[in-house]
Short mmCIF file of C-alpha atoms in Angstrom, two decimals:
data_model
loop_
_atom_site.label_atom_id
_atom_site.label_comp_id
_atom_site.label_asym_id
_atom_site.label_seq_id
_atom_site.Cartn_x
_atom_site.Cartn_y
_atom_site.Cartn_z
CA MET W 164 49.96 81.42 97.03
CA VAL W 165 51.15 78.13 96.10
CA GLU W 166 48.75 75.49 97.58
CA GLU W 167 51.63 72.83 98.07
CA LYS W 168 55.24 73.13 98.05
CA PRO W 169 56.76 72.56 94.73
CA THR W 170 59.25 69.51 94.64
CA LEU W 171 63.06 70.27 94.70
CA GLU W 172 63.14 68.59 91.32
CA THR W 173 60.53 70.98 90.07
CA VAL W 174 62.40 73.97 91.32
CA TRP W 175 65.73 72.94 89.89
CA GLY W 176 63.86 72.72 86.74
CA TRP W 177 62.73 76.34 86.85
CA LEU W 178 66.44 77.34 87.79
CA ASP W 179 67.68 75.40 84.68
CA ALA W 180 65.80 77.82 82.58
CA VAL W 181 67.40 81.04 84.10
CA PRO W 182 70.17 82.18 81.65
CA ASP W 183 73.63 83.36 82.78
CA PRO W 184 73.37 87.20 82.20
CA GLU W 185 76.89 87.36 80.69
CA ILE W 186 76.60 84.16 78.74
CA PRO W 187 73.05 83.75 78.08
CA VAL W 188 73.48 80.49 76.07
CA ILE W 189 74.02 78.64 79.21
CA SER W 190 72.00 78.46 82.25
CA LEU W 191 72.83 78.86 85.88
CA THR W 192 72.83 75.28 86.54
CA ASP W 193 74.73 74.56 83.45
CA LEU W 194 77.41 76.95 85.12
CA GLY W 195 77.41 74.89 88.26
CA ILE W 196 77.06 77.94 90.63
CA ILE W 197 73.69 76.82 92.24
CA ARG W 198 75.17 74.56 95.00
CA ASP W 199 71.98 73.55 96.89
CA VAL W 200 68.06 74.04 96.98
CA GLN W 201 66.30 72.97 100.22
CA TRP W 202 63.14 73.71 101.81
CA GLN W 203 63.69 75.24 105.37
CA GLY W 204 59.98 75.09 106.75
CA ASP W 205 58.07 77.08 104.25
CA THR W 206 61.09 79.10 103.00
CA LEU W 207 62.82 77.98 99.93
CA GLU W 208 66.71 78.32 100.63
CA VAL W 209 68.82 78.64 97.34
CA THR W 210 72.52 78.15 97.91
CA VAL W 211 74.81 80.11 95.24
CA THR W 212 78.52 80.35 94.99
CA PRO W 213 80.18 83.12 92.98
CA THR W 214 82.28 82.41 89.79
CA TYR W 215 84.93 84.92 90.77
CA SER W 216 84.97 87.16 93.83
CA GLY W 217 84.78 90.30 92.07
CA CYS W 218 82.26 89.22 89.06
CA PRO W 219 79.89 92.06 88.60
CA ALA W 220 77.18 89.47 87.33
CA THR W 221 76.92 87.92 91.00
CA SER W 222 74.22 90.49 91.87
CA ILE W 223 72.22 90.46 88.80
CA ILE W 224 72.28 86.41 89.18
CA ASN W 225 70.72 86.60 92.49
CA LEU W 226 68.14 89.11 91.12
CA ASP W 227 67.40 86.76 88.31
CA ILE W 228 66.93 83.82 90.50
CA GLU W 229 64.69 85.80 92.84
CA THR W 230 62.66 87.06 89.95
CA ALA W 231 62.19 83.58 88.07
CA LEU W 232 61.18 82.16 91.50
CA ARG W 233 58.64 84.59 92.41
CA ALA W 234 56.99 84.30 89.02
CA LYS W 235 56.46 80.96 89.97
CA GLY W 236 54.70 81.81 93.08
CA ILE W 237 57.41 81.34 95.66
CA GLU W 238 56.84 83.90 98.41
CA LYS W 239 59.40 83.04 100.86
CA LEU W 240 62.75 82.92 99.55
CA SER W 241 66.27 83.11 100.94
CA LEU W 242 69.56 83.22 98.90
CA LYS W 243 72.48 81.92 100.64
CA ARG W 244 76.37 82.75 99.62
CA GLN W 245 78.49 79.79 99.89
CA LEU W 246 82.31 80.41 99.03
CA SER W 247 83.61 77.18 100.00
CA PRO W 248 84.25 74.79 98.27
CA ALA W 249 85.09 77.32 95.61
CA TRP W 250 83.65 77.29 92.27
CA THR W 251 85.42 75.30 89.70
CA THR W 252 85.00 75.07 86.08
CA ASP W 253 84.71 71.22 86.76
CA TRP W 254 81.10 71.90 87.68
CA LEU W 255 80.20 73.32 84.42
CA SER W 256 77.64 70.63 82.79
CA GLU W 257 78.69 68.80 79.59
CA SER W 258 75.75 70.28 77.89
CA GLY W 259 77.00 73.81 79.20
CA LYS W 260 80.37 72.92 77.59
CA ALA W 261 78.75 72.04 74.32
CA LYS W 262 76.61 75.12 74.40
CA LEU W 263 79.59 77.27 74.97
CA GLU W 264 81.42 75.87 72.10
CA ASP W 265 78.49 76.15 69.67
CA TYR W 266 78.39 79.91 70.91
CA GLY W 267 81.82 80.51 69.82
CA ILE W 268 83.47 80.06 73.42
CA ALA W 269 85.88 77.49 73.90
CA PRO W 270 84.99 75.42 76.64
CA PRO W 271 87.55 75.02 79.73
CA ARG W 272 90.19 72.13 79.77
CA PRO W 273 92.37 70.90 82.41
CA ALA W 274 95.22 71.02 80.09
CA GLY W 275 95.16 74.76 80.36
CA GLY W 276 94.02 75.85 76.69
CA PRO W 277 91.27 75.23 74.15
CA GLN W 278 91.17 71.85 72.33
CA HIS W 279 90.55 73.76 69.09
CA CYS W 280 89.19 76.92 67.44
CA PRO W 281 85.26 77.04 68.23
CA ARG W 282 84.62 78.35 64.61
CA CYS W 283 87.03 76.27 62.07
CA LYS W 284 87.99 73.38 64.59
CA SER W 285 91.70 73.90 63.87
CA ALA W 286 94.06 72.91 66.58
CA LYS W 287 96.39 75.47 65.66
CA VAL W 288 95.53 78.25 68.38
CA GLU W 289 97.55 80.99 70.28
CA ARG W 290 96.92 82.59 73.57
CA ILE W 291 96.79 86.35 73.22
CA SER W 292 96.01 87.22 76.90
CA GLN W 293 95.32 85.31 80.27
CA PHE W 294 92.55 87.57 80.53
CA GLY W 295 89.26 88.58 78.44
CA SER W 296 86.39 90.18 78.29
CA THR W 297 84.66 89.00 81.71
CA PRO W 298 86.82 87.39 84.62
CA CYS W 299 85.93 84.00 83.49
CA LYS W 300 87.69 84.14 80.12
CA ALA W 301 90.95 84.62 78.38
CA GLN W 302 91.50 85.65 74.86
CA TRP W 303 92.92 83.34 72.40
CA ARG W 304 93.36 83.31 68.31
CA CYS W 305 93.10 80.70 65.73
CA GLN W 306 96.15 80.66 63.59
CA SER W 307 94.18 78.87 60.70
CA CYS W 308 91.06 81.07 60.15
CA LEU W 309 92.76 84.00 62.19
CA GLU W 310 89.66 84.77 64.35
CA PRO W 311 90.23 85.76 67.88
CA PHE W 312 88.01 83.91 70.33
CA ASP W 313 87.00 83.72 73.75
CA TYR W 314 88.44 80.68 76.04
CA PHE W 315 86.72 79.91 79.23
CA LYS W 316 89.55 79.68 81.76
CA CYS W 317 89.99 76.49 83.71
CA ILE W 318 89.98 77.30 87.41
CA MET K 1179 94.07 97.57 121.80
CA THR K 1180 91.88 96.95 118.97
CA ASP K 1181 90.67 93.26 118.32
CA PRO K 1182 93.74 91.50 116.48
CA LEU K 1183 91.30 89.93 114.22
CA PHE K 1184 89.76 93.05 112.97
CA GLU K 1185 93.02 94.60 112.46
CA TYR K 1186 94.23 91.60 110.64
CA LEU K 1187 91.05 91.60 108.36
CA CYS K 1188 91.58 95.27 107.73
CA ARG K 1189 95.26 94.59 106.46
CA MET K 1190 94.22 91.91 104.12
CA GLY K 1191 91.18 93.92 102.82
CA ASP K 1192 93.12 97.27 102.51
CA ASN K 1193 96.01 95.58 100.76
CA THR K 1194 93.58 94.45 98.09
CA LEU K 1195 91.62 97.54 97.97
CA VAL K 1196 94.48 100.14 97.67
CA LEU K 1197 96.33 97.90 95.06
CA SER K 1198 93.14 97.44 93.27
CA HIS K 1199 92.44 101.16 92.92
CA ARG K 1200 96.23 101.76 91.62
CA VAL K 1201 95.79 98.97 89.06
CA SER K 1202 92.47 100.39 87.97
CA GLU K 1203 94.24 103.78 87.43
CA TRP K 1204 95.31 102.06 84.16
CA CYS K 1205 92.00 101.57 82.96
CA GLY K 1206 91.49 103.00 79.39
CA VAL K 1207 95.15 104.29 79.21
CA ALA K 1208 97.24 100.94 79.29
CA PRO K 1209 99.94 100.37 76.56
CA VAL K 1210 97.79 97.90 74.58
CA LEU K 1211 94.39 96.79 74.90
CA GLU K 1212 95.09 93.18 75.95
CA GLU K 1213 97.12 94.76 78.89
CA ASP K 1214 94.29 97.09 79.73
CA ILE K 1215 91.86 94.43 79.90
CA ALA K 1216 94.37 92.28 82.06
CA LEU K 1217 94.74 95.14 84.40
CA ALA K 1218 91.05 95.81 84.88
CA ASN K 1219 90.38 91.90 85.29
CA THR K 1220 93.08 92.03 88.05
CA ALA K 1221 91.68 95.25 89.86
CA LEU K 1222 88.28 93.49 89.66
CA ASP K 1223 89.44 90.32 91.30
CA LEU K 1224 91.10 92.36 93.87
CA ILE K 1225 88.11 94.39 94.63
CA GLY K 1226 86.04 91.34 94.96
CA GLN K 1227 88.32 90.02 97.46
CA THR K 1228 88.17 93.43 99.31
CA GLN K 1229 84.69 93.25 99.72
CA LEU K 1230 84.99 89.75 101.40
CA TRP K 1231 87.74 90.78 103.66
CA LEU K 1232 86.33 94.11 104.62
CA GLY K 1233 82.95 92.76 104.81
CA LEU K 1234 83.97 90.25 107.31
CA ALA K 1235 86.15 92.80 109.33
CA GLY K 1236 83.01 94.84 109.77
CA GLU K 1237 81.08 91.74 110.89
CA ILE K 1238 83.63 90.93 113.22
CA GLU K 1239 83.81 94.61 114.67
CA GLY K 1240 80.22 94.21 115.12
CA LYS K 1241 79.46 98.14 115.08
CA GLY K 1242 77.53 98.21 111.94
CA ARG K 1243 80.29 99.19 109.52
CA ASP K 1244 80.27 97.42 106.12
CA ALA K 1245 82.92 97.00 103.53
CA ASP K 1246 81.83 100.34 101.84
CA THR K 1247 81.80 102.39 105.02
CA LEU K 1248 85.24 100.85 105.85
CA ALA K 1249 86.52 101.50 102.23
CA PHE K 1250 85.18 105.12 102.29
CA ARG K 1251 84.85 106.61 105.51
CA ARG K 1252 88.33 106.15 107.12
CA ASP K 1253 91.21 108.48 106.71
CA VAL K 1254 94.89 107.47 105.82
CA TRP K 1255 95.85 106.68 109.24
CA ASP K 1256 93.31 103.95 109.66
CA PHE K 1257 94.19 102.21 106.64
CA ARG K 1258 96.34 99.00 107.25
CA ASN K 1259 97.73 98.25 103.72
CA VAL K 1260 101.52 97.77 103.17
CA LEU K 1261 103.28 100.60 101.86
CA LEU K 1262 104.11 98.54 98.60
CA ALA K 1263 100.58 98.62 97.64
CA GLU K 1264 100.13 102.47 97.73
CA GLN K 1265 103.28 103.12 95.74
CA PRO K 1266 102.49 105.07 92.42
CA ASN K 1267 101.97 103.29 89.25
CA GLY K 1268 105.23 104.94 87.50
CA ASP K 1269 105.52 103.69 84.02
CA PHE K 1270 103.93 100.25 82.94
CA GLY K 1271 107.13 98.34 83.98
CA GLN K 1272 107.00 99.82 87.54
CA THR K 1273 103.21 98.84 87.92
CA MET K 1274 103.98 95.33 86.65
CA MET K 1275 107.17 95.13 89.25
CA ARG K 1276 104.87 96.11 92.12
CA GLN K 1277 102.35 93.50 91.13
CA TYR K 1278 104.72 90.86 90.88
CA LEU K 1279 106.43 91.64 94.21
CA PHE K 1280 102.75 91.83 95.80
CA ASP K 1281 101.52 88.65 93.84
CA ALA K 1282 104.45 86.55 94.69
CA TRP K 1283 103.73 87.10 98.46
CA HIS K 1284 99.94 87.40 98.11
CA LEU K 1285 99.85 83.77 96.71
CA LEU K 1286 101.83 82.21 99.70
CA GLN K 1287 99.78 84.32 102.15
CA LEU K 1288 96.62 83.08 100.83
CA LYS K 1289 97.88 79.32 100.47
CA ALA K 1290 98.82 79.33 104.21
CA LEU K 1291 95.22 81.10 105.22
CA LYS K 1292 93.57 78.19 103.30
CA GLY K 1293 94.48 76.23 106.36
CA SER K 1294 93.19 78.72 108.79
CA SER K 1295 91.34 77.59 111.94
CA ASN K 1296 88.85 80.18 111.23
CA ALA K 1297 86.34 78.98 108.83
CA GLN K 1298 85.43 82.20 107.15
CA ILE K 1299 89.07 83.14 106.44
CA SER K 1300 89.83 79.82 104.97
CA ALA K 1301 87.08 80.05 102.68
CA ILE K 1302 87.68 83.67 101.39
CA ALA K 1303 91.42 82.35 100.90
CA GLU K 1304 90.35 79.25 99.04
CA LYS K 1305 88.52 81.44 96.61
CA ALA K 1306 91.10 84.08 96.31
CA VAL K 1307 93.94 81.93 95.84
CA LYS K 1308 92.59 80.78 92.41
CA GLU K 1309 92.53 84.33 91.15
CA VAL K 1310 95.83 85.05 92.57
CA THR K 1311 97.49 82.12 90.83
CA TYR K 1312 96.33 83.72 87.43
CA HIS K 1313 97.85 87.01 88.70
CA VAL K 1314 101.19 85.92 89.69
CA GLU K 1315 101.66 83.81 86.38
CA ARG K 1316 100.90 87.02 84.23
CA SER K 1317 102.81 89.40 86.19
CA GLY K 1318 105.89 86.91 86.69
CA ASP K 1319 105.83 86.37 82.79
CA THR K 1320 105.62 90.19 82.09
CA VAL K 1321 108.51 91.10 84.54
CA ILE K 1322 110.69 88.21 82.77
CA GLY K 1323 109.63 89.60 79.18
CA LEU K 1324 110.40 93.31 79.89
CA GLY K 1325 113.39 92.56 82.17
CA ASP K 1326 114.83 90.17 79.50
CA GLY K 1327 113.58 92.37 76.69
CA THR K 1328 115.15 95.49 75.11
CA GLU K 1329 117.86 97.64 76.48
CA GLU K 1330 115.13 100.28 77.26
CA SER K 1331 112.79 97.88 79.03
CA HIS K 1332 115.62 96.17 81.08
CA GLN K 1333 116.88 99.46 82.36
CA ARG K 1334 113.21 100.49 83.18
CA MET K 1335 112.65 97.29 85.09
CA GLN K 1336 115.90 97.43 86.89
CA LYS K 1337 114.85 100.86 87.89
CA ALA K 1338 111.51 99.83 89.12
CA LEU K 1339 113.18 96.86 91.25
CA ASP K 1340 115.56 99.28 92.96
CA ARG K 1341 112.64 101.80 93.54
CA LEU K 1342 110.28 98.99 95.17
CA TRP K 1343 112.47 96.62 96.86
CA PRO K 1344 112.72 98.57 100.13
CA TYR K 1345 108.95 98.13 100.34
CA VAL K 1346 109.06 94.31 100.23
CA GLY K 1347 110.52 93.78 103.82
CA GLU K 1348 107.37 95.08 105.36
CA LEU K 1349 105.36 92.05 103.89
CA PHE K 1350 107.35 89.91 106.35
CA VAL K 1351 107.50 91.92 109.33
CA SER K 1352 105.72 90.27 112.27
CA ASP K 1353 104.04 92.17 115.31
CA ALA K 1354 101.79 91.80 118.10
CA VAL K 1355 98.65 91.23 115.80
CA ASP K 1356 100.27 88.52 113.75
CA GLN K 1357 101.51 86.76 116.83
CA ALA K 1358 98.10 86.81 118.36
CA LEU K 1359 96.64 85.33 115.21
CA SER K 1360 99.26 82.62 114.56
CA ALA K 1361 98.97 81.51 118.11
CA LYS K 1362 95.43 80.55 117.47
CA GLY K 1363 96.33 79.25 114.11
CA ILE K 1364 94.19 81.83 112.46
CA ALA K 1365 96.96 83.22 110.08
CA PRO K 1366 100.61 82.42 109.34
CA GLU K 1367 103.60 84.09 111.00
CA PRO K 1368 104.81 86.43 108.21
CA THR K 1369 108.42 85.51 108.81
CA SER K 1370 107.68 82.03 107.92
CA LEU K 1371 106.92 82.84 104.31
CA ARG K 1372 110.11 84.71 103.59
CA GLU K 1373 112.03 81.84 102.43
CA GLU K 1374 109.68 80.46 99.87
CA TYR K 1375 109.03 84.01 98.62
CA ASP K 1376 112.94 84.54 98.06
CA THR K 1377 113.14 81.41 96.35
CA ALA K 1378 110.32 82.10 93.74
CA VAL K 1379 111.43 85.75 93.23
CA ASN K 1380 115.08 84.96 92.84
CA ALA K 1381 114.19 82.50 90.07
CA VAL K 1382 112.00 85.10 88.26
CA LEU K 1383 114.42 87.98 88.69
CA ALA K 1384 117.62 85.80 87.49
CA GLU K 1385 115.24 84.84 84.40
CA ALA K 1386 114.52 88.48 83.92
CA THR K 1387 118.24 89.10 84.01
CA LEU K 1388 117.59 91.78 86.83
CA THR K 1389 119.75 92.12 90.05
CA ARG K 1390 118.17 92.04 93.31
CA PRO K 1391 119.46 94.88 95.56
CA ASP K 1392 121.73 93.95 98.12
CA SER K 1393 120.24 95.83 101.01
CA ASP K 1394 117.13 94.35 102.43
CA PHE K 1395 116.39 97.55 104.13
CA ALA K 1396 112.70 97.90 104.75
CA HIS K 1397 110.25 100.72 105.15
CA GLN K 1398 107.76 100.04 107.53
CA GLY K 1399 104.40 101.71 108.91
CA GLY K 1400 101.87 100.75 106.30
CA LYS K 1401 100.16 97.66 108.13
CA THR K 1402 100.35 99.22 111.37
CA GLY K 1403 99.11 102.48 109.91
CA VAL K 1404 101.69 104.53 111.80
CA ARG K 1405 103.32 106.05 108.85
CA HIS K 1406 102.07 105.77 105.28
CA THR K 1407 103.84 107.36 102.45
CA GLU K 1408 102.53 110.66 101.17
CA HIS K 1409 101.05 108.74 98.18
CA LEU K 1410 98.04 107.10 100.04
CA GLY K 1411 96.57 110.32 101.08
CA HIS K 1412 96.51 111.63 97.50
CA MET K 1413 95.02 108.23 96.43
CA LEU K 1414 92.03 108.39 98.84
CA THR K 1415 91.06 112.03 97.91
CA GLU K 1416 90.30 110.51 94.51
CA MET K 1417 88.80 107.31 95.71
CA GLN K 1418 86.74 108.79 98.62
CA TRP K 1419 85.86 111.95 96.67
CA LEU K 1420 82.14 111.13 95.89
CA GLN K 1421 81.28 109.62 99.60
CA ARG K 1422 83.23 112.77 101.21
CA ALA K 1423 81.17 115.29 99.00
CA TYR K 1424 77.88 113.32 98.98
CA PRO K 1425 77.93 111.10 102.35
CA ASP K 1426 75.51 107.98 101.83
CA ALA K 1427 75.31 108.93 98.23
CA THR K 1428 73.80 105.77 96.37
CA TRP K 1429 72.72 105.15 92.78
#
């Protein structure tokens, strides 16, 4: 039992350490899907928004949040789903975008396509498909190093 | 009469459910890997939207039915999807033509629902419109690519259009449910979307070098549930098989 309620800042710090189940190099807070953390009396309320409505990672994400917070001694926890405002890739943190690129996934750009190949940095890239291995990604290919790569779709 | 709001939410959810199941039938057998993945992704978005629509329908109904119960425990006559959604896949061209004719309507419908006076409906629409924008971009491009492609692909796309066009009109038919909801600012009058739909579809068909059929005759009976085509029952036997054979099975 936690003697005193941890501060919201502490809780955000804990959530910052929970990796995204599909792209473990970024955290849930990097992804921008944790919309709010509040104490309602002695219950901790965490508001989460889905990336895509059918994303199968959503239930795993909720489970991971619960597991992480329980491990820190949070006993009363409520997870709230919020659809509006709808998730946008604008909420990806700058550090999250940098981590994606290091991992080999081109980060989203409002221009609608990757700036360059995440591996060789060539700007000569072409789209293979608007869809990819997960709902949030599209398939692209580098025309210089010829490697295919994932692009995080801008929505 | 059943609560019009419940009926309406079933229509939205059944459209996405039935089309999603149809599209998922391509999983593993699409012409190329990228198309296989794209079709599966589209089906996944649609099933996600189904969970939201049918989940809300069950909540509104207040009889303890959730999205799964509505999807797996109703028979053909309780389904409220338009006839277009249940039409068989045919070849890849027919699947993409069906998708485009649906997507073009779906996008306009969701854009209108974003302004719904019902906050839950507007939130679902706000979420779904982003996904459907991607769907129509891809299905439109594919219709153009195949229509204005080889002689063989052109001829198949024209055949698909001729086969599916009589199912387009139902999307814009207005009935008592639509009128009740539109009076409350919850949903648009279906007829109000037709002009914009025609403009968008005519432009894509022209670029695809396809000829829009002369007749706008429309088969009806899907969204009211009065008369589905024979195809839906066959689809449901497959989709609902597990829950029919082993009710309440979970894993």
